Each structure stands twice: as C-alpha cells, then as structure tokens.
C-alpha cells in the first residue's frame, strides 16, 4: 500500500514563511524564453522565476495568471531547508505535492573560466552532464540572489541562461526588481491544498494525468468453452474466443496521438495463436455485430469462383467489415508454462504489445462503438488479456488523415463459430472489392496488414509469398511480407520445443509475424482518388493443400486520405 505523508501543502507554506521575516524580503522576477536550433519557439508560455535570498518559485506566465491548462507543475525551492517542493495541479480542485530533500545537495558542476554578459550582468559558466545530456549554465552573483528556470543550478547563483546539447536554450529576457516577493505565497495562491506523497507516486500520478486512458479490458479470459458467457459489460461470442465491449470515445483533437496497449498471458493454451483487436463500424444497414448475434451466414458473402463462400470480409453498399486496430500473435504458453526449465533461459511473465493507431482516429473520435479482441484457440483455459487505449495530447504535423474507410478484412475472427478461413487466394481473382466514393480523396493510401498461415513445412506461414495490390486494373504495389527476427522473442515462448537442429519453432522466420509480436500495417500510396466507383484487388500465390493441411492469408485494408 502506498504511504502518504500526513503533512499538507499549507503546512509546508506556513513552515517556509516562518523561516523569513514577517515582511517578505526584496527579490526579483525573471522572465525566460526557450529557443531551439537558434529559433525562438513560437506561442510559448514564458517561464517566470520569482526569487529572494531564501526561496525561489519556478512557474510560467499562464500559471501565474490562472490561465494554464491542467495539469501544470510549479516548483518551490526552500534554501533554508535545502528542499525542492513540487506541486502539480491535476484539475481545478485536485493537486499533488512531493518534497525532495536530497537532490539539491547532489548536484555537481564543473566550473569553467568562460564569462559573458547577459542583460548587463557578468555571468560565469558551469557545466554538468545528466543522462548523456550536456548542460551549460551561465550564472551571475552580481544580483545577490540565487535561482534558475529549472531545478538544476539553483544554488550556484542566479542562472540567466541554460544550454542543453548546444541546441536548446532557456535564456532570461527580462529582470524586474521587486520591493518584496514571497515565492511560497505566490505558489499558495496558484494551487489548492494537497497531501504530500512520495516522489515515485507523485511522478506516476503526474505522468498519467497528462493523457487520457480508456480501460477496455482488464484480466479478461479469451478461451474456448461452452461455459463462456456474457455479462453486463463484456460480451462473449464464438464459444468465448471473442470478447466485446461498448466504448464511448471523446472527441480527439487534430494532432493528438492514439495508442493501443495490450498485455497477454497464457491461461492454459500452449500454442502461438492469431489475435486481432478490432472495432465494428455500424454505419450501414448490416454490421459485423449482426453476424456475431445471428451467425456468420447472415453476413454478406464474397465469392471469387473457387467454390467457397466467405462471410463478412468485404465492404458492400449495405455492410462495412470490421476495422483492425492491431494484429498480434500469442507466444507459446507464456506464464502458464514458465515451469519448463532450460539452461540460461529465464522466461518472461507477460508479453506487451503497443501500437500507434492515430491514423484510425476518424473511426474513433466522438463515437460509441464496440471494441473487440479475438484469439483463435481451442483451449478451455485459453488466454488472459488486459487492454487500454490512450489519447495523448500533441500537435503533430504528421496527423493529416481525416478519412478512413474500411474495405476488407479476411481475418476470420468468428473462426470458432464457423466463419470460413481466408483461402480465396488459391484462385487467380484473389480478393476483390468495389467501392464508391461520394467525393474525391486526396493523398489516398491503403492501410494494409497481411500475415500468411499454414503451419507445416510447405505452408505459406513458412514460405515467402508476394502480395500484389491492384487499383482499377493497374498494379500499384507488390512486396513479400516476411519476418526474420523471430528468434529475438525466444524468452516469450517457454512451450516452444527445441528441435534437433538447435532451433525452436518460435525462432523460425514467418510470413510477416512471429510468436509474441504485433504485425505493423504498411501504407500503400494510391494517389488522389476521384469521386465515383473504384476496385481494389489483392493477389497472393497461395500454396496448394497437402492432405488436410491448407494455407490462408489474413489481410485487412482501410482506405485513408484527406
């Protein structure tokens, strides 16, 4: 259990004030600006430092005026006690505080003979190295107070300029003398009272407050059992191999990043399995949810002449296929089979997967949709997963996608309910989808995920095969999806038996996947697509059947652009 110090922020302020005279001493207000690579950073919130002989407050212009967005952090240095007091206002009525009594005394500097004048004051140079970053500090003793725009260098003098690695600079732009200044009272006026907690807990709370976390699943079982039943929050389908939850996403701002985090452990199943995290569009008359409720045969059928019927894999005027957020593959029995001992092998306890899904923001922002996870398995214990989606505030200039349309997804997530395997590539036509655009899409691209399957020596899982993408009858891209780094994930795979040739199954190269990894999408540029009807075709030279063994290719495609 985390231990909370019982003193409050108010008592810290009261203690700090008792160390000074009843009237605050004279002091300074210093304004600092940030520059990068010689250019002033635009639209920045200027750093304010209020300092007197005993205290320094590091804040900003917006924090000081009450206009800062939450969360925001301010730092008070109490020199009489050699303490750093950090306060973060998480929201209007909640803040957290921590006190550090050690780090100021541990700061070490190399004092150099260089000098220069900043704002009319002679400054000397000090240097230190922190986490491989070289920090140069220019400080003056002519103003008879100490302070700095960060916690670094607070006791060497008044720091008027900091240079990190020669390209990032914080420099003083204005020094104002004040008749009286009380840094702790300024901080008290800018924040609410809060308990003081340990530094690690403080850092964790502050870190997590800077982004939005949407908890989707926590320690949920995905298995194969008639006993797997839905409840009020988690829906289960296909004998428990699919779990589903309705999630309401907030409006996601342009520039913000979106990430998917999933953690998996075996709960009994020893094998490497196909997994998929997906959402179900419900923008047309039929949706994949209808198939989950009523069976895959109720979904639109795709046929290409090979004699088989494939349910719910391509977009039609009345149906949108599922959108794949992440394709992942379980390792061989992580956690459940960690009792298997091999010399010099210490098995990992859990496998983490993390995927940037910012480009799918148009399919998430402001929507209430079903988010699902599938792991194909026939084991009663199955697998255990936890999953979060985070929205991270940013101003990325790379975030240009505002159109995202699902076109196809052959991953048969209803495998255990009878949905056909993706064997359509044994026919020359392969996979073909025709779609109509109401308006032009600029800088169109296909978000394409592909993995080959067929788990025997000549199966497509272990044989490189070219994927070819054809747009409106013209080949636009082809490549051979292949992973050769699978041996790097051996410690995730305790149940991957060793072969006589010195390898394990988890070591072997595969068609764009490894046991214990996620498969990255690739982006195929399609140019500008005019309004009207278009056709995309995927062709793969799928290998022939051998007895009861067959190959299949799980491919998904989302049309994106501006």
XYZ file of C-alpha atoms in Angstrom:
562
model
C 0.000 0.000 0.000
C 1.301 3.484 -0.870
C 2.163 5.570 2.213
C 1.043 9.198 2.243
C 2.819 11.771 4.400
C 0.291 13.391 6.684
C 1.602 16.956 6.416
C -0.181 19.173 3.938
C 0.961 21.721 1.408
C -0.433 24.505 3.592
C 1.755 23.426 6.495
C 4.772 23.470 4.180
C 3.951 27.038 3.182
C 3.455 28.043 6.809
C 6.784 26.474 7.761
C 8.545 28.183 4.863
C 7.137 31.583 5.840
C 8.150 31.143 9.467
C 11.776 30.979 8.337
C 11.592 34.507 6.930
C 10.697 37.876 8.420
C 7.046 38.901 8.657
C 7.604 41.188 5.676
C 8.794 39.377 2.539
C 12.318 40.413 1.532
C 13.237 42.180 -1.663
C 13.590 39.963 -4.668
C 13.432 39.553 -8.421
C 11.085 38.386 -11.126
C 12.952 36.943 -14.115
C 11.275 36.093 -17.420
C 12.795 33.375 -19.630
C 12.182 32.275 -23.236
C 13.005 28.986 -24.969
C 14.811 28.602 -28.283
C 15.588 25.546 -30.397
C 18.319 25.396 -33.034
C 18.687 29.169 -32.933
C 14.977 29.920 -33.415
C 12.602 31.228 -30.770
C 9.844 28.670 -30.115
C 6.522 30.116 -31.227
C 3.491 30.577 -28.951
C 5.405 29.507 -25.861
C 4.347 30.023 -22.268
C 7.165 32.148 -20.827
C 8.929 30.844 -17.725
C 8.643 33.085 -14.651
C 11.089 32.805 -11.757
C 10.308 34.668 -8.504
C 13.260 34.641 -6.125
C 14.545 36.188 -2.911
C 17.509 35.279 -0.670
C 15.747 32.253 0.852
C 13.225 30.973 -1.719
C 12.677 30.559 -5.449
C 9.496 29.713 -7.355
C 9.655 28.335 -10.916
C 6.338 28.856 -12.689
C 5.070 30.252 -16.003
C 3.165 33.252 -17.243
C -0.063 31.273 -17.739
C 0.204 29.512 -14.391
C 0.762 32.803 -12.625
C -2.275 34.379 -14.315
C -4.565 31.384 -13.759
C -4.840 30.619 -17.479
C -2.780 27.411 -17.671
C -4.384 24.175 -18.830
C -4.421 21.244 -16.413
C -2.229 19.572 -15.378
C 0.515 22.074 -14.587
C 3.514 21.842 -12.275
C 5.257 24.520 -10.198
C 8.449 24.173 -8.167
C 9.393 25.921 -4.915
C 12.983 25.832 -3.653
C 13.338 26.380 0.101
C 17.035 27.137 0.655
C 16.872 27.261 4.446
C 15.989 23.552 4.397
C 17.639 22.709 1.050
C 14.310 21.292 -0.171
C 12.564 21.137 -3.518
C 8.771 21.242 -3.198
C 6.914 20.281 -6.393
C 3.173 20.852 -6.782
C 1.071 19.730 -9.737
C -2.475 20.985 -10.094
C -4.149 17.969 -11.731
C -7.504 19.695 -12.137
C -9.364 22.630 -10.622
C -9.932 21.046 -7.220
C -7.143 18.458 -7.039
C -3.377 18.774 -6.665
C -0.497 16.581 -5.524
C 2.735 17.557 -3.790
C 6.092 15.941 -3.144
C 9.164 17.098 -1.214
C 12.747 16.265 -2.207
C 15.391 16.903 0.478
C 18.302 15.215 -1.307
C 18.739 16.164 -4.946
C 19.877 19.786 -4.498
C 22.878 18.677 -2.477
C 23.742 16.010 -5.060
C 24.086 18.396 -7.991
C 27.686 18.511 -9.272
C 29.150 21.053 -11.686
C 32.374 21.757 -13.451
C 33.065 25.482 -13.038
C 34.785 26.990 -16.074
C 36.662 30.231 -16.669
C 34.416 31.413 -19.525
C 32.463 34.621 -18.973
C 29.890 36.647 -20.884
C 27.401 39.450 -20.225
C 23.647 38.743 -20.174
C 21.179 41.623 -19.713
C 24.025 43.758 -18.408
C 25.267 41.283 -15.796
C 28.573 39.434 -15.891
C 27.990 35.696 -15.968
C 30.259 32.714 -15.366
C 29.916 29.262 -16.871
C 29.230 25.914 -15.203
C 28.744 22.540 -16.905
C 27.237 19.207 -15.963
C 26.190 16.003 -17.740
C 22.832 14.379 -16.974
C 21.664 11.213 -18.756
C 24.199 11.818 -21.549
C 22.930 15.405 -21.994
C 25.489 18.186 -21.664
C 24.022 21.159 -19.777
C 25.799 24.526 -19.727
C 24.683 27.131 -17.166
C 25.522 30.834 -17.277
C 25.040 32.354 -13.818
C 25.715 35.680 -12.084
C 26.428 36.612 -8.467
C 26.004 40.348 -9.054
C 22.317 40.358 -8.036
C 22.952 38.672 -4.640
C 20.152 36.110 -5.057
C 20.083 32.587 -6.394
C 17.670 30.837 -8.708
C 17.246 29.097 -12.075
C 14.489 28.328 -14.609
C 14.627 24.623 -13.650
C 15.666 22.729 -10.510
C 19.186 22.480 -11.923
C 21.723 25.020 -10.663
C 19.516 26.589 -8.014
C 22.378 27.070 -5.557
C 25.271 28.246 -7.764
C 23.973 31.779 -8.354
C 21.255 33.320 -10.496
C 21.177 31.312 -13.730
C 20.335 33.556 -16.677
C 20.896 31.026 -19.455
C 20.808 27.234 -19.826
C 22.033 25.425 -22.936
C 21.289 21.726 -23.494
C 23.404 19.859 -26.041
C 24.192 23.102 -27.806
C 20.787 23.416 -29.464
C 18.090 24.016 -26.829
C 18.369 27.262 -24.865
C 16.436 28.822 -21.979
C 17.543 32.426 -21.642
C 16.481 35.374 -19.495
C 14.759 38.153 -21.431
C 13.813 40.482 -18.558
C 14.847 41.060 -14.930
C 12.483 43.040 -12.704
C 13.427 44.175 -9.206
C 10.564 43.932 -6.690
C 10.121 45.716 -3.370
C 9.007 42.442 -1.842
C 8.454 38.933 -3.143
C 7.205 35.780 -1.412
C 7.583 32.767 -3.725
C 5.725 30.407 -1.372
C 2.732 32.750 -1.125
C 2.580 33.037 -4.913
C 2.536 29.253 -5.155
C -0.135 29.008 -2.465
C -2.336 31.426 -4.401
C -1.909 29.411 -7.630
C -2.704 25.940 -6.234
C -5.078 24.091 -3.965
C -4.023 22.396 -0.754
C -2.938 18.765 -1.079
C -1.289 15.953 0.898
C 2.425 15.340 0.395
C 3.202 11.974 -1.178
C 6.386 10.088 -2.006
C 8.270 11.056 -5.151
C 7.606 7.881 -7.148
C 3.850 8.018 -6.541
C 3.878 11.721 -7.386
C 5.661 11.134 -10.707
C 3.244 8.345 -11.606
C 0.145 10.444 -10.876
C 1.521 13.440 -12.759
C 2.556 11.309 -15.747
C -0.828 9.615 -16.036
C -2.661 12.922 -15.698
C -1.092 14.191 -18.919
C -3.079 11.858 -21.167
C -6.452 10.119 -21.273
C -6.559 6.386 -20.555
C -9.562 4.345 -21.656
C -9.603 0.974 -19.921
C -11.114 -1.573 -22.297
C -10.335 -4.981 -20.781
C -8.692 -5.982 -17.513
C -7.622 -9.589 -16.852
C -10.272 -10.984 -19.195
C -10.176 -14.591 -20.339
C -10.402 -15.470 -24.048
C -10.923 -19.208 -24.285
C -12.926 -21.953 -25.985
C -15.716 -23.137 -23.722
C -19.485 -23.516 -23.699
C -19.320 -22.031 -20.218
C -18.090 -18.649 -21.527
C -20.998 -16.259 -21.000
C -21.597 -12.547 -21.499
C -22.229 -10.181 -18.605
C -23.366 -6.580 -18.266
C -20.096 -5.128 -19.584
C -18.305 -7.864 -21.571
C -19.986 -9.698 -24.449
C -18.602 -13.096 -25.471
C -19.061 -14.826 -28.804
C -17.749 -17.836 -30.756
C -17.520 -20.034 -27.649
C -15.600 -17.373 -25.764
C -12.869 -16.697 -28.368
C -14.205 -13.161 -28.961
C -14.763 -10.577 -26.235
C -16.515 -7.299 -26.952
C -17.142 -4.087 -25.034
C -19.002 -0.895 -25.972
C -16.717 2.103 -25.547
C -17.504 5.815 -25.832
C -14.542 7.797 -27.157
C -14.194 11.526 -26.521
C -13.633 13.968 -29.336
C -9.977 13.554 -30.287
C -8.271 16.767 -31.334
C -6.270 17.156 -34.508
C -2.636 16.417 -33.762
C -3.363 14.176 -30.770
C -1.835 10.694 -30.760
C -3.755 7.492 -30.013
C -2.060 4.306 -28.787
C -3.298 0.784 -28.094
C -1.666 -1.250 -25.305
C -2.405 -4.940 -24.818
C -0.826 -7.463 -22.438
C -1.264 -11.241 -22.826
C -0.542 -14.375 -20.807
C -1.406 -17.991 -21.404
C -4.148 -19.294 -19.140
C -3.741 -22.850 -20.390
C -3.183 -22.738 -24.157
C 0.371 -23.712 -25.157
C 0.317 -22.567 -28.778
C 1.025 -19.487 -30.887
C -2.350 -18.092 -31.928
C -3.667 -15.382 -34.213
C -5.082 -12.406 -32.338
C -6.881 -9.311 -33.542
C -8.105 -6.127 -31.869
C -10.910 -4.578 -33.891
C -13.832 -2.192 -33.894
C -17.228 -2.773 -35.501
C -18.488 0.032 -37.754
C -22.264 0.388 -37.564
C -22.679 2.981 -40.290
C -24.688 0.793 -42.676
C -27.774 -1.425 -42.577
C -25.763 -4.530 -41.671
C -22.780 -4.744 -39.332
C -20.455 -7.478 -38.135
C -22.353 -7.374 -34.855
C -25.337 -8.905 -36.683
C -23.115 -11.826 -37.607
C -21.914 -12.243 -34.035
C -25.508 -12.380 -32.799
C -27.029 -14.424 -35.597
C -24.137 -16.393 -37.088
C -21.646 -15.700 -39.911
C -24.029 -16.931 -42.609
C -26.158 -13.820 -42.082
C -23.287 -11.613 -43.314
C -22.717 -10.634 -46.966
C -20.975 -13.388 -48.941
C -17.864 -12.937 -51.072
C -17.246 -15.442 -53.878
C -14.427 -15.457 -56.404
C -15.032 -18.667 -58.330
C -13.086 -21.157 -56.193
C -16.308 -22.753 -54.931
C -16.212 -21.374 -51.380
C -18.197 -18.653 -49.659
C -16.504 -16.117 -47.406
C -18.698 -14.296 -44.901
C -18.353 -10.626 -43.994
C -14.908 -9.958 -45.484
C -15.502 -7.109 -47.976
C -17.398 -3.818 -47.942
C -20.718 -3.620 -49.769
C -23.242 -0.782 -50.108
C -25.028 -2.230 -47.048
C -22.116 -3.575 -44.957
C -18.777 -2.392 -43.533
C -16.226 -5.035 -42.418
C -14.503 -4.783 -39.053
C -11.589 -2.367 -38.754
C -8.439 -3.953 -37.397
C -6.682 -1.822 -34.793
C -3.904 -4.361 -34.236
C -2.959 -7.847 -35.462
C -0.987 -9.732 -32.829
C 0.240 -13.267 -32.178
C 0.466 -15.026 -28.857
C 3.708 -16.748 -27.924
C 3.942 -20.401 -26.962
C 2.485 -20.556 -23.452
C 3.968 -17.520 -21.706
C 3.419 -17.524 -17.898
C 1.353 -20.748 -17.775
C 4.292 -22.873 -18.961
C 7.124 -20.975 -17.291
C 7.873 -24.073 -15.194
C 9.647 -25.561 -18.247
C 13.334 -25.219 -17.450
C 16.149 -24.728 -19.928
C 19.734 -23.757 -19.220
C 20.279 -19.964 -19.367
C 16.593 -19.274 -20.113
C 14.583 -17.061 -17.757
C 11.097 -16.791 -19.268
C 9.192 -13.520 -19.365
C 5.955 -13.394 -17.373
C 3.840 -11.384 -19.803
C 4.030 -10.192 -23.402
C 3.262 -6.496 -24.102
C 2.015 -5.188 -27.431
C 1.826 -1.462 -28.227
C 0.583 0.065 -31.475
C 0.188 3.638 -32.716
C -3.383 3.808 -34.087
C -3.548 7.575 -34.576
C -4.404 7.130 -38.260
C -7.672 5.424 -37.243
C -8.746 8.480 -35.248
C -11.638 9.265 -37.662
C -13.145 5.859 -36.799
C -12.912 6.518 -33.047
C -13.323 10.219 -32.281
C -16.613 11.054 -30.580
C -18.085 7.633 -31.349
C -19.699 4.964 -29.199
C -18.596 1.672 -30.762
C -17.886 -1.954 -29.988
C -14.203 -2.745 -29.394
C -13.340 -6.429 -29.597
C -10.437 -8.819 -29.180
C -10.135 -12.251 -30.769
C -7.652 -15.043 -30.078
C -8.183 -18.218 -32.065
C -7.811 -21.214 -29.743
C -9.490 -24.453 -28.705
C -8.364 -24.475 -25.091
C -10.677 -24.262 -22.070
C -8.137 -22.158 -20.161
C -7.212 -20.080 -23.194
C -5.519 -16.712 -22.684
C -5.715 -13.749 -20.318
C -5.502 -10.179 -21.607
C -5.652 -6.585 -20.419
C -6.025 -3.663 -22.810
C -6.020 0.152 -22.712
C -6.319 2.864 -25.327
C -4.584 6.160 -24.566
C -5.124 9.586 -26.111
C -2.003 11.714 -25.840
C -2.225 15.487 -26.353
C 0.088 16.601 -29.120
C 0.357 18.964 -32.032
C 1.808 16.534 -34.550
C 2.078 17.911 -38.066
C 2.017 14.320 -39.360
C -1.629 13.882 -38.369
C -3.299 14.558 -41.718
C -5.676 11.597 -42.102
C -9.315 12.667 -41.814
C -10.915 9.972 -43.982
C -10.758 6.298 -43.008
C -12.990 3.779 -44.807
C -12.870 0.004 -44.151
C -12.659 -2.010 -47.382
C -11.798 -5.607 -46.457
C -10.740 -7.879 -43.590
C -10.267 -11.611 -44.205
C -9.200 -12.447 -40.625
C -11.900 -14.927 -39.634
C -12.405 -13.751 -36.071
C -15.542 -15.920 -35.933
C -13.396 -18.950 -36.737
C -14.819 -20.897 -33.789
C -18.363 -20.059 -34.917
C -17.846 -21.328 -38.470
C -16.541 -18.294 -40.384
C -14.527 -19.504 -43.390
C -10.731 -19.335 -43.436
C -9.189 -16.844 -45.875
C -8.295 -19.305 -48.625
C -9.616 -17.180 -51.507
C -6.098 -16.529 -52.766
C -5.911 -20.006 -54.307
C -7.878 -18.503 -57.226
C -6.459 -16.060 -59.756
C -9.033 -13.429 -58.810
C -7.914 -13.447 -55.160
C -9.734 -10.802 -53.137
C -11.569 -8.016 -54.924
C -13.694 -5.196 -53.541
C -15.558 -2.470 -55.422
C -16.455 0.746 -53.630
C -17.938 4.128 -54.471
C -16.636 7.489 -53.245
C -19.040 10.389 -52.845
C -16.192 12.873 -53.143
C -12.514 12.977 -54.090
C -9.900 11.729 -51.631
C -6.527 13.423 -51.799
C -3.274 11.604 -50.974
C -5.143 8.313 -50.661
C -3.358 5.330 -49.154
C -4.247 1.786 -48.212
C -3.561 0.797 -44.597
C -2.702 -2.847 -45.245
C -1.999 -5.653 -42.754
C -1.052 -9.096 -44.058
C 0.082 -12.375 -42.487
C 0.424 -15.825 -44.062
C -0.703 -19.030 -42.372
C -0.299 -22.741 -42.960
C 1.641 -24.335 -40.167
C 3.561 -27.121 -41.840
C 6.846 -27.212 -43.743
C 5.376 -26.164 -47.117
C 2.600 -23.998 -45.678
C 2.505 -20.297 -46.518
C 3.398 -19.469 -42.913
C 6.953 -20.593 -43.693
C 7.154 -19.830 -47.441
C 7.700 -16.259 -48.699
C 4.855 -15.179 -51.000
C 4.443 -11.944 -52.945
C 1.436 -9.738 -52.176
C 0.248 -7.635 -55.126
C -2.178 -4.722 -54.858
C -4.102 -3.710 -57.983
C -6.149 -0.497 -58.208
C -8.659 -0.147 -61.057
C -6.867 -2.840 -63.068
C -3.358 -1.406 -62.588
C -0.728 -2.825 -60.263
C 0.248 -0.165 -57.715
C 2.395 -2.128 -55.265
C 3.868 -5.559 -54.576
C 6.109 -6.908 -51.846
C 7.000 -10.085 -49.947
C 5.906 -9.813 -46.283
C 8.447 -11.637 -44.144
C 9.851 -11.577 -40.582
C 13.388 -12.844 -39.915
C 13.748 -11.627 -36.322
C 11.562 -14.219 -34.585
C 14.494 -15.716 -32.673
C 14.732 -12.484 -30.693
C 11.483 -13.355 -28.882
C 12.518 -16.781 -27.584
C 12.131 -15.757 -23.923
C 8.411 -15.117 -24.519
C 7.982 -18.747 -25.665
C 8.572 -21.328 -22.902
C 6.476 -24.045 -24.605
C 8.227 -23.724 -27.994
C 10.026 -27.072 -28.054
C 13.632 -27.343 -29.156
C 14.425 -29.124 -32.450
C 17.379 -31.383 -33.160
C 18.905 -28.701 -35.377
C 19.327 -26.342 -32.416
C 16.299 -24.161 -33.233
C 12.857 -23.798 -31.697
C 9.591 -23.214 -33.534
C 9.459 -19.652 -32.220
C 12.851 -18.971 -33.868
C 11.656 -19.695 -37.390
C 11.067 -16.883 -39.894
C 7.451 -16.424 -40.914
C 5.150 -14.609 -43.315
C 5.142 -11.229 -41.553
C 4.700 -12.392 -37.956
C 6.474 -14.006 -35.015
C 5.066 -15.674 -31.895
C 4.838 -12.872 -29.348
C 4.743 -9.870 -31.711
C 2.297 -7.498 -33.375
C 2.321 -7.011 -37.149
C 2.766 -3.460 -38.371
C 0.493 -2.125 -41.091
C 2.128 -0.854 -44.259
C 0.845 2.140 -46.196
C 0.414 1.857 -49.952
C 0.145 5.174 -51.763
C -2.778 5.332 -54.209
C -2.606 8.991 -55.262
C -5.709 11.171 -55.499
C -8.941 9.180 -55.986
C -11.764 10.936 -57.776
C -15.412 10.583 -56.769
C -17.011 7.522 -58.333
C -16.504 3.752 -58.401
C -13.139 2.064 -57.830
C -11.890 -1.501 -57.451
C -9.024 -2.828 -55.327
C -7.720 -6.350 -55.816
C -5.276 -8.326 -53.645
C -3.466 -11.260 -55.259
C -1.232 -13.771 -53.442
C 0.075 -17.058 -54.925
C -1.384 -19.196 -52.130
C 0.173 -22.645 -51.839
C -1.798 -25.847 -52.564
C -3.371 -28.083 -49.938
C -1.471 -31.107 -48.667
C -3.896 -33.698 -47.344
C -5.892 -31.959 -44.633
C -3.453 -29.055 -44.390
C -4.148 -25.751 -46.149
C -2.760 -22.227 -46.323
C -4.624 -18.977 -45.732
C -3.863 -15.244 -45.725
C -5.319 -12.810 -43.233
C -5.349 -9.394 -44.892
C -7.120 -6.208 -43.872
C -7.359 -2.925 -45.711
C -8.598 0.543 -44.774
C -8.706 3.367 -47.325
C -7.331 6.582 -45.829
C -6.666 10.089 -47.033
C -7.597 13.743 -46.824
